PDB file of C-alpha atoms in Angstrom:
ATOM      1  CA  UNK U 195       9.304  21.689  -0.778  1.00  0.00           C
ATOM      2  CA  UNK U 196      10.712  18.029  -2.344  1.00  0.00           C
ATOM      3  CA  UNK U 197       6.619  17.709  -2.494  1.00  0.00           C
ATOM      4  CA  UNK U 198       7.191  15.443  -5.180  1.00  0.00           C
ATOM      5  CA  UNK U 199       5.519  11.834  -4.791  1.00  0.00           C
ATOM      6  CA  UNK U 200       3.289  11.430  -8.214  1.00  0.00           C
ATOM      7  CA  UNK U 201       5.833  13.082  -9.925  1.00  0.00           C
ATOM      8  CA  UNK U 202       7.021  11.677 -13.017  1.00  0.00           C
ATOM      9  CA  UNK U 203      10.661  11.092 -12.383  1.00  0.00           C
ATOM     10  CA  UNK U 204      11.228  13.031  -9.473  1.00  0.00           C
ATOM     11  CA  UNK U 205       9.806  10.775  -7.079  1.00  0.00           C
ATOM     12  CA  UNK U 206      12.667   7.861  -7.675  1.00  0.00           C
ATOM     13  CA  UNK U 207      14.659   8.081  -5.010  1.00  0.00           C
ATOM     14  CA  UNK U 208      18.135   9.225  -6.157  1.00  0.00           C
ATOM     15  CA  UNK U 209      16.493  12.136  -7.649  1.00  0.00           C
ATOM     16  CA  UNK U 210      14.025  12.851  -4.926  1.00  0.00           C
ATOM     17  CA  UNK U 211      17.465  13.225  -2.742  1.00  0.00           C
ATOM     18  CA  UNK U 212      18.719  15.368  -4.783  1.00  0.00           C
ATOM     19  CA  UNK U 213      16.153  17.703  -5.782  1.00  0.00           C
ATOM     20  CA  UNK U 214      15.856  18.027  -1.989  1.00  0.00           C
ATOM     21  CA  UNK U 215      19.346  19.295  -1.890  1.00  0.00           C
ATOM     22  CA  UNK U 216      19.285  21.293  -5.064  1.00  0.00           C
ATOM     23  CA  UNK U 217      16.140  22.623  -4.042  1.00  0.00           C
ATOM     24  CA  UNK U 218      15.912  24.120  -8.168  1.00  0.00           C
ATOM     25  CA  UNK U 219      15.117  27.579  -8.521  1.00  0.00           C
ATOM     26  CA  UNK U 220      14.996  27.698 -12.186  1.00  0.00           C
ATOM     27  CA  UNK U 221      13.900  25.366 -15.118  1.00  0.00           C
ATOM     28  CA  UNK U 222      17.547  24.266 -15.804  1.00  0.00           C
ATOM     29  CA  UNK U 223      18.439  23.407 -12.169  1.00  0.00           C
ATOM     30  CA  UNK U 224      15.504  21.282 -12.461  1.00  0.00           C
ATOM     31  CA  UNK U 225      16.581  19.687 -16.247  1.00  0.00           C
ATOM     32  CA  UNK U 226      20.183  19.705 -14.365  1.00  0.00           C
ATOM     33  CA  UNK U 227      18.831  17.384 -11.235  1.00  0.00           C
ATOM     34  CA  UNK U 228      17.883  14.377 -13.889  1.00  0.00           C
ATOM     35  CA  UNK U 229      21.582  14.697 -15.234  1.00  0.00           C
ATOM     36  CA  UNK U 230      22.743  14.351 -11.745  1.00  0.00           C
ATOM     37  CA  UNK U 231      20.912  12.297  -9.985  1.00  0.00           C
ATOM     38  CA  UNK U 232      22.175   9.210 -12.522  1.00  0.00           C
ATOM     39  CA  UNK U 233      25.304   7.094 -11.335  1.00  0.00           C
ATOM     40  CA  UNK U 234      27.550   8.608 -12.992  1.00  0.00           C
ATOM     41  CA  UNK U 235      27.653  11.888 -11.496  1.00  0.00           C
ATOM     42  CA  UNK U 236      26.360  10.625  -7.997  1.00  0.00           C
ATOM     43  CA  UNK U 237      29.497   8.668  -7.407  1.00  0.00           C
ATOM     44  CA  UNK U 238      32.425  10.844  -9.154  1.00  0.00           C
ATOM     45  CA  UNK U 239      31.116  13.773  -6.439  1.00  0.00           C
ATOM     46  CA  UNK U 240      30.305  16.061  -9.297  1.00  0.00           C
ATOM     47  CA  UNK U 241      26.509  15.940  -7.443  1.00  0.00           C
ATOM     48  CA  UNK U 242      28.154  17.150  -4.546  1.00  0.00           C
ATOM     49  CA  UNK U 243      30.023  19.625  -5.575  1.00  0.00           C
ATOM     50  CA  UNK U 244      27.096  21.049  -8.091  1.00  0.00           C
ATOM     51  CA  UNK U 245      24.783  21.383  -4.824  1.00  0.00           C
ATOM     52  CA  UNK U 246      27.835  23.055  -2.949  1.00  0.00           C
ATOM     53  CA  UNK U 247      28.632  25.668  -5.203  1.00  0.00           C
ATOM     54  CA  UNK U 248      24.999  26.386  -6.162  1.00  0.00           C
ATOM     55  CA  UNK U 249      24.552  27.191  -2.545  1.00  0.00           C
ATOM     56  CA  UNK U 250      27.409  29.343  -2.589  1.00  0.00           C
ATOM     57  CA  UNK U 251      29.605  27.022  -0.349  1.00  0.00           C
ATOM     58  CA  UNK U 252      32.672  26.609  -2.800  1.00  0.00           C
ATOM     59  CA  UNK U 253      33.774  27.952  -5.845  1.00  0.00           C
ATOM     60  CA  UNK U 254      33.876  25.171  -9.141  1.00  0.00           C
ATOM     61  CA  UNK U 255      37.206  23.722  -9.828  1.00  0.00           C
ATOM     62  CA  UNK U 256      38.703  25.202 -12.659  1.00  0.00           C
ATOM     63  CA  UNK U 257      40.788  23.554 -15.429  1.00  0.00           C
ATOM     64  CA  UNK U 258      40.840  25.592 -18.184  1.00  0.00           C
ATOM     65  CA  UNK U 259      38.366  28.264 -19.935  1.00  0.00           C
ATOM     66  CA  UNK U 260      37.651  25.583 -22.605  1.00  0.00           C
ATOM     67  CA  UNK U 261      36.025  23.436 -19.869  1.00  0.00           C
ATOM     68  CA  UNK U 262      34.839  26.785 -17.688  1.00  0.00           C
ATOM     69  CA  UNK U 263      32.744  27.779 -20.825  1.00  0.00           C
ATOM     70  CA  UNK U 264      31.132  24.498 -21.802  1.00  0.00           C
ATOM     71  CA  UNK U 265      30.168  24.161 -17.911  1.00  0.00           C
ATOM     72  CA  UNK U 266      29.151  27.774 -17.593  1.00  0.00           C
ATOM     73  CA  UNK U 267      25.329  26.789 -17.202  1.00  0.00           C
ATOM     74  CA  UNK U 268      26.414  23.789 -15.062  1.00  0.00           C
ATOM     75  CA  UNK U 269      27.685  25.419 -12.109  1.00  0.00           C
ATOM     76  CA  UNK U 270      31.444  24.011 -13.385  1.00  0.00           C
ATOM     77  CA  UNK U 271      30.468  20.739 -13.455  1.00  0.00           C
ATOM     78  CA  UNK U 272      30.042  18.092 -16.576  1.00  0.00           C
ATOM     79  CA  UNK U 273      26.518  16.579 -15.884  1.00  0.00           C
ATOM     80  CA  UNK U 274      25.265  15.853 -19.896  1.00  0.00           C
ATOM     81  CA  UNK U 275      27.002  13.333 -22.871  1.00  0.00           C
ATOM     82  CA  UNK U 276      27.022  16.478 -24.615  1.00  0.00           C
ATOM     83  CA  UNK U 277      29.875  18.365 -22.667  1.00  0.00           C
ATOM     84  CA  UNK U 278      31.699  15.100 -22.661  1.00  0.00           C
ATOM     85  CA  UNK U 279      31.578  15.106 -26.519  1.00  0.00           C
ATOM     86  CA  UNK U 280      32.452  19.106 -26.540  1.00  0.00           C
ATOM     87  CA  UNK U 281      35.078  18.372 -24.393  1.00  0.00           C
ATOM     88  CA  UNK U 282      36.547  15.196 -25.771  1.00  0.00           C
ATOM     89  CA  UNK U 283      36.619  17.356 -29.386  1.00  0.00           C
ATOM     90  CA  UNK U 284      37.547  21.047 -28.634  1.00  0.00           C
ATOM     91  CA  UNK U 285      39.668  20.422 -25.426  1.00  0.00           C
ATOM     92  CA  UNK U 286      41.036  16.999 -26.264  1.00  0.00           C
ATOM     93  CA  UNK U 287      41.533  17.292 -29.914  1.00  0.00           C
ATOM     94  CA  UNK U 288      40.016  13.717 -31.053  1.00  0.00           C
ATOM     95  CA  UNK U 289      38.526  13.282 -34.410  1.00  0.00           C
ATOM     96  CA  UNK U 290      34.931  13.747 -35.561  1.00  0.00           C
ATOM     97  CA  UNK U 291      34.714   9.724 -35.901  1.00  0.00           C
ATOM     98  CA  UNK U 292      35.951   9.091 -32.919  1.00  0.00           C
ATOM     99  CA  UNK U 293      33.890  11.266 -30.524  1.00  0.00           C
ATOM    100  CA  UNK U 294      31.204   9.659 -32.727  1.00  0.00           C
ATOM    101  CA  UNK U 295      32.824   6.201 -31.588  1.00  0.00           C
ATOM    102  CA  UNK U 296      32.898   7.645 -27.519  1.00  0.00           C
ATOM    103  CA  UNK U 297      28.907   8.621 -28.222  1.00  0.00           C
ATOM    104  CA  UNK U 298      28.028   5.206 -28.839  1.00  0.00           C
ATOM    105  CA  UNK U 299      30.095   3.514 -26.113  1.00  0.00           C
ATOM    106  CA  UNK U 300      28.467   6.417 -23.586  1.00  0.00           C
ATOM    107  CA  UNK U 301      24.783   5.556 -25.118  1.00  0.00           C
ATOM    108  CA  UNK U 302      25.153   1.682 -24.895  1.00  0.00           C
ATOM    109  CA  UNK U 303      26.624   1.919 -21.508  1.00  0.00           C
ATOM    110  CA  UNK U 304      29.959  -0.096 -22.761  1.00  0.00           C
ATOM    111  CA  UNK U 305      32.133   0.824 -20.055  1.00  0.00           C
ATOM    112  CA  UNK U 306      35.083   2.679 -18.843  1.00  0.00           C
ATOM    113  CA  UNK U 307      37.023  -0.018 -20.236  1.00  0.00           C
ATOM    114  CA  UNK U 308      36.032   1.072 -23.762  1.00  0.00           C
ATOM    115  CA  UNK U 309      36.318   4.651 -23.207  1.00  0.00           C
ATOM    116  CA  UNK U 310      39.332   4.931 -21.415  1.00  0.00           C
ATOM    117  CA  UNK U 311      40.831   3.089 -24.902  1.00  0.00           C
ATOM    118  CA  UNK U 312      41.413   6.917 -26.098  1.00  0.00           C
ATOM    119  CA  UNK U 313      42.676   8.739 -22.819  1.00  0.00           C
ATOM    120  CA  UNK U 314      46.648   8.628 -23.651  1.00  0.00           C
ATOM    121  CA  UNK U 315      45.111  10.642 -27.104  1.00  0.00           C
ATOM    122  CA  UNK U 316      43.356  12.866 -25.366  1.00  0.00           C
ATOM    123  CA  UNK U 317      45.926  13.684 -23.009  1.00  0.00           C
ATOM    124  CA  UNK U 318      48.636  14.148 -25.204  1.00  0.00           C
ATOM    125  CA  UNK U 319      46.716  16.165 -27.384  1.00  0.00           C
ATOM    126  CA  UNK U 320      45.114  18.849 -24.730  1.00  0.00           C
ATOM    127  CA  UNK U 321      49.150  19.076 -24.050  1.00  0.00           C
ATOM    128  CA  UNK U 322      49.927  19.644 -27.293  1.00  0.00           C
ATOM    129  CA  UNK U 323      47.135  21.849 -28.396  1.00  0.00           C
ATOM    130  CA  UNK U 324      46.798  24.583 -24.980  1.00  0.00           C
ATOM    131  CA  UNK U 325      50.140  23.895 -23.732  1.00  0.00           C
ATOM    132  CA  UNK U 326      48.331  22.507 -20.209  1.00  0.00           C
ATOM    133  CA  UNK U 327      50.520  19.876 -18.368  1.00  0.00           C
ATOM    134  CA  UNK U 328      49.802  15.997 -18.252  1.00  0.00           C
ATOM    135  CA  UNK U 329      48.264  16.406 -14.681  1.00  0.00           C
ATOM    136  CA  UNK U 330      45.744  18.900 -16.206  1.00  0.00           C
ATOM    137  CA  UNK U 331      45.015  16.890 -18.715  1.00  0.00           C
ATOM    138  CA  UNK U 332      44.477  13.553 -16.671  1.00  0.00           C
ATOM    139  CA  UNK U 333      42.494  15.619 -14.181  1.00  0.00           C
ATOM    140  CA  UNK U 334      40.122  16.855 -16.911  1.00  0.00           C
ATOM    141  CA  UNK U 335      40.313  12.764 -18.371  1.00  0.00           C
ATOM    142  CA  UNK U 336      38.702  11.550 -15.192  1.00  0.00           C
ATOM    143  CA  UNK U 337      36.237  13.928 -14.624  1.00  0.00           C
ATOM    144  CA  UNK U 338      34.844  13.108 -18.488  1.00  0.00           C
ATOM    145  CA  UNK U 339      35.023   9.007 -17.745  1.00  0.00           C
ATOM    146  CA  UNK U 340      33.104   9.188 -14.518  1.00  0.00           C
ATOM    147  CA  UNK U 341      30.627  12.060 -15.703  1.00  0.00           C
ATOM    148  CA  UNK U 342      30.041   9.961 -19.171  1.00  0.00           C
ATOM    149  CA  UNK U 343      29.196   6.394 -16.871  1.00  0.00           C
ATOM    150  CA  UNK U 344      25.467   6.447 -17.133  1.00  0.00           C
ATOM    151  CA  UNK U 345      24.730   9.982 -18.355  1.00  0.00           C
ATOM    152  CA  UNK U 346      22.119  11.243 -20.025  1.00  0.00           C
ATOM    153  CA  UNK U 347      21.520  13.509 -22.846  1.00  0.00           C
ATOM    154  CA  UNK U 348      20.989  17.181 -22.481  1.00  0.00           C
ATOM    155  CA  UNK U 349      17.350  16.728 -24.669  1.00  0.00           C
ATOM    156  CA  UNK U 350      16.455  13.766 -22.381  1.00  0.00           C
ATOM    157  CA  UNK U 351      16.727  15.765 -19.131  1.00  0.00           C
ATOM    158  CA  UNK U 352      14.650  18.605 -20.415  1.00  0.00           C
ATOM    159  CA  UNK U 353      12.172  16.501 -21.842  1.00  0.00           C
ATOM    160  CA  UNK U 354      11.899  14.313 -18.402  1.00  0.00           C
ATOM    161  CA  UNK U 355      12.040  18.325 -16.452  1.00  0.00           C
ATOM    162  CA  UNK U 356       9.205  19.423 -18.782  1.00  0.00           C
ATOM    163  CA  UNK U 357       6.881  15.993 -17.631  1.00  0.00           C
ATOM    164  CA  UNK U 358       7.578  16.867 -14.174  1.00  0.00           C
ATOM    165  CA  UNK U 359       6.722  20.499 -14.323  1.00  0.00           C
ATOM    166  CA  UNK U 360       3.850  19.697 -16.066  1.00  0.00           C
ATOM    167  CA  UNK U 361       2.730  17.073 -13.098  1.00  0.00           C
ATOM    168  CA  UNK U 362       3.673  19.394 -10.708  1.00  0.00           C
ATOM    169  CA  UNK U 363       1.513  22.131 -12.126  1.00  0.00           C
ATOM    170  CA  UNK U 364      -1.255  20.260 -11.905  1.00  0.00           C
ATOM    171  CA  UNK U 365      -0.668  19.031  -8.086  1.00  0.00           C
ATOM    172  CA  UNK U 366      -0.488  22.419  -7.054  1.00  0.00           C
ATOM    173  CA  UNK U 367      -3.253  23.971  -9.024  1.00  0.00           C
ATOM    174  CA  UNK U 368      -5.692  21.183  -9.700  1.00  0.00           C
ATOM    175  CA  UNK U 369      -5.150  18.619  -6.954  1.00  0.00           C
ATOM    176  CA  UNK U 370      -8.239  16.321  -7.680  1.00  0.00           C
ATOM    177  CA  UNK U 371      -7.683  16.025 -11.017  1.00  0.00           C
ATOM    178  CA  UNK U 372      -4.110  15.307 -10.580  1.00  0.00           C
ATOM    179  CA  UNK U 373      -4.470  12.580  -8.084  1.00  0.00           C
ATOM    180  CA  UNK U 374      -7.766  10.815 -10.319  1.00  0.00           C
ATOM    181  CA  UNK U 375      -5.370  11.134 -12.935  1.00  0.00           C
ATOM    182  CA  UNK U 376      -2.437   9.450 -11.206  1.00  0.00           C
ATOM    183  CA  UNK U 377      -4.654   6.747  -9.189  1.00  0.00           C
ATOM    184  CA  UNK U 378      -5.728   5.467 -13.165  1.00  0.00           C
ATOM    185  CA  UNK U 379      -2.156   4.868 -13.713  1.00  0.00           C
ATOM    186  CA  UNK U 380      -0.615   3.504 -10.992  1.00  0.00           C
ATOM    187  CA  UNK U 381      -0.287  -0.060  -9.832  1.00  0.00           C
ATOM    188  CA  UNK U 382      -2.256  -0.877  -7.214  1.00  0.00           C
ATOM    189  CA  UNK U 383       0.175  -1.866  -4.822  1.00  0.00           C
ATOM    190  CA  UNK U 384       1.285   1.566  -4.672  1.00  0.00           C
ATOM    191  CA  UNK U 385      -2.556   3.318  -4.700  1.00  0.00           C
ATOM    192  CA  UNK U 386      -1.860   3.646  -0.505  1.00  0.00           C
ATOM    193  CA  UNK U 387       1.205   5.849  -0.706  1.00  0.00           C
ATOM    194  CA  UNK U 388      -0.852   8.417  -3.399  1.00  0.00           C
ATOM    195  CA  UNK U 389      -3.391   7.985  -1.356  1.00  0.00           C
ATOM    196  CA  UNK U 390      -1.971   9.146   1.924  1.00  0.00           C
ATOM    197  CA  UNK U 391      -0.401  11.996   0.092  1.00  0.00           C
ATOM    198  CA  UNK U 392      -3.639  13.112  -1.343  1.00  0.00           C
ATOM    199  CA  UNK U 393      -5.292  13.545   2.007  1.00  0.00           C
ATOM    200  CA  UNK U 394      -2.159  15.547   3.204  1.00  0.00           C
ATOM    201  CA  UNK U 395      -3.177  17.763   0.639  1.00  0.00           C
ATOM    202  CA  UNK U 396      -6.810  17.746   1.931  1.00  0.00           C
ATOM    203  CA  UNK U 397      -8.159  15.702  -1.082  1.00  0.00           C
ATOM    204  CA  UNK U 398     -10.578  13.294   0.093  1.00  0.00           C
ATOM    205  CA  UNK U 399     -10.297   9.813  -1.557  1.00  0.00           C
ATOM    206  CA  UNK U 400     -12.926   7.796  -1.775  1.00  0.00           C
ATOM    207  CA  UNK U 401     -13.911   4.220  -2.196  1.00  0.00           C
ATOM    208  CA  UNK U 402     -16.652   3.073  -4.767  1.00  0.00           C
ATOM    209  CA  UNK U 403     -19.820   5.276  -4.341  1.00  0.00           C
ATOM    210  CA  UNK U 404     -22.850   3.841  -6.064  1.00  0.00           C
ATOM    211  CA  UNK U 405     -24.416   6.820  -8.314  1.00  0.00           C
ATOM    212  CA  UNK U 406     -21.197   9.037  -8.043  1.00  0.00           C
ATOM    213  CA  UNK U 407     -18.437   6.075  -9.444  1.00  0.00           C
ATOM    214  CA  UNK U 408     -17.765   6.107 -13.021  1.00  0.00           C
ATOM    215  CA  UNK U 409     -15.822   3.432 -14.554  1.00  0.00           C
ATOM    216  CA  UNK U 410     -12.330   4.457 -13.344  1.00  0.00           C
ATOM    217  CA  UNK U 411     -10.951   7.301 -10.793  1.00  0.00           C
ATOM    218  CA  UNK U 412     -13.207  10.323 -10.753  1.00  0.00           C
ATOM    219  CA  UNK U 413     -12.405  13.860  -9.851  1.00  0.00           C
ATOM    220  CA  UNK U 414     -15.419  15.445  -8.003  1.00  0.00           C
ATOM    221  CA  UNK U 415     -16.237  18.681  -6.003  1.00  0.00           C
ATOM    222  CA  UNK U 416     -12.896  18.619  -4.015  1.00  0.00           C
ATOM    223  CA  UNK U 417     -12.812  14.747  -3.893  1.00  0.00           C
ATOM    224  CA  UNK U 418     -11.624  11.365  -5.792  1.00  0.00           C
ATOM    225  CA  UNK U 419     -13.537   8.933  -6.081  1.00  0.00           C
ATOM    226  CA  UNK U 420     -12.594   5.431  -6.773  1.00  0.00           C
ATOM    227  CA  UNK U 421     -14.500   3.694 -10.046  1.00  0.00           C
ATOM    228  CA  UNK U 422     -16.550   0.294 -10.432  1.00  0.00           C
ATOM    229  CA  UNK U 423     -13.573  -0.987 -12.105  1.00  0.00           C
ATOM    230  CA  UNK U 424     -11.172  -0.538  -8.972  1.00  0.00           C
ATOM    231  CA  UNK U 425     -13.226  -3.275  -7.438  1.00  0.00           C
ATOM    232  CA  UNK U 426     -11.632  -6.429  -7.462  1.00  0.00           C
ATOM    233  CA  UNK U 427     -12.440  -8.706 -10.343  1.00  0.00           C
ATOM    234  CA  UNK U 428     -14.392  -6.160 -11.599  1.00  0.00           C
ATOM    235  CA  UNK U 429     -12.915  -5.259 -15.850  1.00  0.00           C
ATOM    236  CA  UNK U 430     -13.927  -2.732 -17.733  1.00  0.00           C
ATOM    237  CA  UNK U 431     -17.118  -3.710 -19.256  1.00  0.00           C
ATOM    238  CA  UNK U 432     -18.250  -5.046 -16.191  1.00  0.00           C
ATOM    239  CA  UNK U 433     -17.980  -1.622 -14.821  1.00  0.00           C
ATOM    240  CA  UNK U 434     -19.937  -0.034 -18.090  1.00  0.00           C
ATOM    241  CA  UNK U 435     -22.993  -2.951 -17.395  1.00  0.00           C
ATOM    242  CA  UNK U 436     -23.097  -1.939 -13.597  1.00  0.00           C
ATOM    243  CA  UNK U 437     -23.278   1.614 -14.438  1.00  0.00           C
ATOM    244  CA  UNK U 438     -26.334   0.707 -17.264  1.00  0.00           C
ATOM    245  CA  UNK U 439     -28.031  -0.831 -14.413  1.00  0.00           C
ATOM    246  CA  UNK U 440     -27.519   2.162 -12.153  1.00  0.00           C
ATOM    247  CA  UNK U 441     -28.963   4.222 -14.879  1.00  0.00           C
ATOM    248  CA  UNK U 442     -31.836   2.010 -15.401  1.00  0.00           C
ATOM    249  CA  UNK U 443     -32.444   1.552 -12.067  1.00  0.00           C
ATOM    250  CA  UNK U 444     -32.622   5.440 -11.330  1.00  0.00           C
ATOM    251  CA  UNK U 445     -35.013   6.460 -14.822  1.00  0.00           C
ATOM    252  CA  UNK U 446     -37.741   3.596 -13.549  1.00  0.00           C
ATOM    253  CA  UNK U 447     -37.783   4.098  -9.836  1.00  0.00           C
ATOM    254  CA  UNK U 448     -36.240   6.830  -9.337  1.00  0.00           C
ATOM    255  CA  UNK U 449     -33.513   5.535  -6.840  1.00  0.00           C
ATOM    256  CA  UNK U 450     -29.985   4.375  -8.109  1.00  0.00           C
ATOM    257  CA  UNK U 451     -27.371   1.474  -6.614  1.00  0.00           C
ATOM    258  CA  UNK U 452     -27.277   1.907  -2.821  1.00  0.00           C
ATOM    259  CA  UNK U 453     -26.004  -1.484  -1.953  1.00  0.00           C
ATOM    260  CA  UNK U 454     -23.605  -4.031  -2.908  1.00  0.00           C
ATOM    261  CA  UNK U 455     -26.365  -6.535  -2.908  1.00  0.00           C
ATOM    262  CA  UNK U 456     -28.120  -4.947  -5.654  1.00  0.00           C
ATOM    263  CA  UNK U 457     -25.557  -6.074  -7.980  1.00  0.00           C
ATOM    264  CA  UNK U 458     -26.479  -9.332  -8.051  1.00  0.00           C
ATOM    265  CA  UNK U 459     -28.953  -8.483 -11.202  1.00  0.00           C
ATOM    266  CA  UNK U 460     -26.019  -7.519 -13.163  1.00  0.00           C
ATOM    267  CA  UNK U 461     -25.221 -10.145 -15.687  1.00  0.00           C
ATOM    268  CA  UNK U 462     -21.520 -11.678 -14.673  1.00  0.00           C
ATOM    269  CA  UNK U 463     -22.104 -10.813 -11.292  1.00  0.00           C
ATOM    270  CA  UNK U 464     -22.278 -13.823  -8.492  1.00  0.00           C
ATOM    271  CA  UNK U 465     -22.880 -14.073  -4.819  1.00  0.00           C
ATOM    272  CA  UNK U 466     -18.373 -14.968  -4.660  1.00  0.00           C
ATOM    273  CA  UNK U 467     -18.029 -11.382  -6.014  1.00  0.00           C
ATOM    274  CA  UNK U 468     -20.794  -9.851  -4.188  1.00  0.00           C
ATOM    275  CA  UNK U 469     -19.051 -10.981  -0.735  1.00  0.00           C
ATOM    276  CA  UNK U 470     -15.822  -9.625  -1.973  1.00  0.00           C
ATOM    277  CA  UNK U 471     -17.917  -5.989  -3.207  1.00  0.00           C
ATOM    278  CA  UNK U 472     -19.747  -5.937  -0.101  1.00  0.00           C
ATOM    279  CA  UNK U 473     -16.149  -5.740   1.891  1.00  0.00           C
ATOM    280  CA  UNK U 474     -15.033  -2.681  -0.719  1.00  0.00           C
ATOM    281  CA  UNK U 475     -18.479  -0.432  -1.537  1.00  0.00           C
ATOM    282  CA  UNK U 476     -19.426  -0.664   2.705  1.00  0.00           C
ATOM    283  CA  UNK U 477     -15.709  -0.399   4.481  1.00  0.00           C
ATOM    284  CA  UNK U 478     -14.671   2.311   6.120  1.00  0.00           C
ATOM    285  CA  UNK U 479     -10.948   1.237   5.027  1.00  0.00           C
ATOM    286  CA  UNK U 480     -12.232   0.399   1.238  1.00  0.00           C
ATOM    287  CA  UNK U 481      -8.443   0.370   0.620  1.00  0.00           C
ATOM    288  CA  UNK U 482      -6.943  -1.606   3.479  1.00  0.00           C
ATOM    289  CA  UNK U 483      -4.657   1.840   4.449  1.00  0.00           C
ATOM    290  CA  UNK U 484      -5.628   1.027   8.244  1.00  0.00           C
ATOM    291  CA  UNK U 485      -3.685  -2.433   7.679  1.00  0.00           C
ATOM    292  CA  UNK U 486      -1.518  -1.601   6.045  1.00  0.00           C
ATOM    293  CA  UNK U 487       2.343   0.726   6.143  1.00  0.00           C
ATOM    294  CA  UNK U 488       2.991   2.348   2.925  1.00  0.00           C
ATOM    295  CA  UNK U 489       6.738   3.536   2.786  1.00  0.00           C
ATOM    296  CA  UNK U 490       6.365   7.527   2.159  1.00  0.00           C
TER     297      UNK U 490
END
């Protein structure tokens, strides 16, 4: 469903694009999708023409079973360093030290400039060794410059695949948890747009609730609730001393925090932040989403 805001690294843009188009059916479509959502592939159209034949729209170009085996798993298309480097050795015939060479400039991001320093090798070579003609060769050349601009590894993808799955996982089976989990780690400038998403997903989130809020985010009974440190001004052990005084409060009268004013008796606390409390703990828009337009 591209139901991916929260997601770690799916929810960038490029690669929220094109999951949506992949729309992965298996674990390496999705490891695939961080390969080709980078530059690299994006603007040489091997994105394009991944999405098109895994939908059964074309056939992948074929150059020669050399590059038809090493791209087997890759719908035909060169998406990691590591076909580059296959390619570059067993199809181009360059050295062990210089595909070494290639794997640094492809890993520092040197340039095309720096790469395409060995193309007239590799060209002549691929003639030499399989007989295939200089327009082959060149052909094969240009897909392995533009595919190595910007690519990633074949372990980074999978690792960054695994992550998401993982987050995903837990947005479809333990919503609450996921979104406490996500609201601790976000910015706050972006809390809105998790937010929103969480209440598509009919998971309530809450503001600060005296006697429910712990010190950060809180999964509870089908909810989130916001902690004493998402107040403003409000650190971490701030938060610890107002829950003390909640707990204190509640053993010798047998009532906890209701209001905002109460806080005054916690040490740090002034009437400045009080005002500014009073605005959060009693709103009915404790996080300014009826102000405000978060880009979804």
């Amino acid at each position: 469903r591209n139901d991916v805001i929260g997601i770690f690294q799916y929810e960038g843009r490029a690669t929220r694009l094109v999951n949506r188009e992949v729309r992965p059916d298996d674990f390496l479509e999705l490891s695939d999708i961080n390969g080709l959502s980078r530059p690299g592939p994006l603007f040489s159209g091997t994105t394009a023409e991944y999405i098109r034949v895994k939908h059964g729209e074309v056939q992948p170009t074929r150059f020669h079973p050399i590059i038809d085996e090493l791209t087997g798993a890759t719908k035909g298309q060169i998406i990691y360093q590591e076909q580059v480097l296959k390619a570059l050795a067993e199809f181009g015939g360059l050295s062990v030290k210089r595909v070494h060479e290639i794997r640094r400039i492809i890993s520092l991001k040197l340039g095309e400039a720096q790469f395409n320093t060995s193309s007239e090798d590799f060209i002549t070579q691929a003639m030499s060794l399989h007989g295939v003609k200089r327009e082959l060769a060149q052909a094969v050349w240009g897909r392995l410059v533009t595919s190595a601009s910007y690519s990633f590894n074949i372990a980074h993808c999978i690792s960054y695949a695994m992550l998401g799955f993982w987050c995903m996982f837990m947005k479809v089976h333990f919503p609450t948890a996921f979104y406490a989990a996500q609201l601790r780690k976000t910015d706050k400038d972006m809390w809105g747009r998790l937010i929103k998403d969480a209440e598509r997903h009919k998971v309530k989130v809450n503001g600060v609730k005296p006697g429910i809020s712990l010190v950060e985010w809180r999964p509870l009974d089908g909810s989130v609730y916001a902690g004493w440190k998402q107040l403003d001004g409000v650190g971490k052990v701030t938060a610890e001393k107002i829950i003390a005084f909640d707990q204190e409060k509640r053993e010798s009268t047998g009532k906890g925090v209701k209001k905002a004013d109460e806080l005054i008796a916690v040490n740090g606390i002034g009437v400045a932040s009080i005002e500014k409390f009073r605005e959060q703990i009693d709103s009915d828009d404790p996080f300014g989403l009826l102000k405000i337009k978060h880009s979804l």
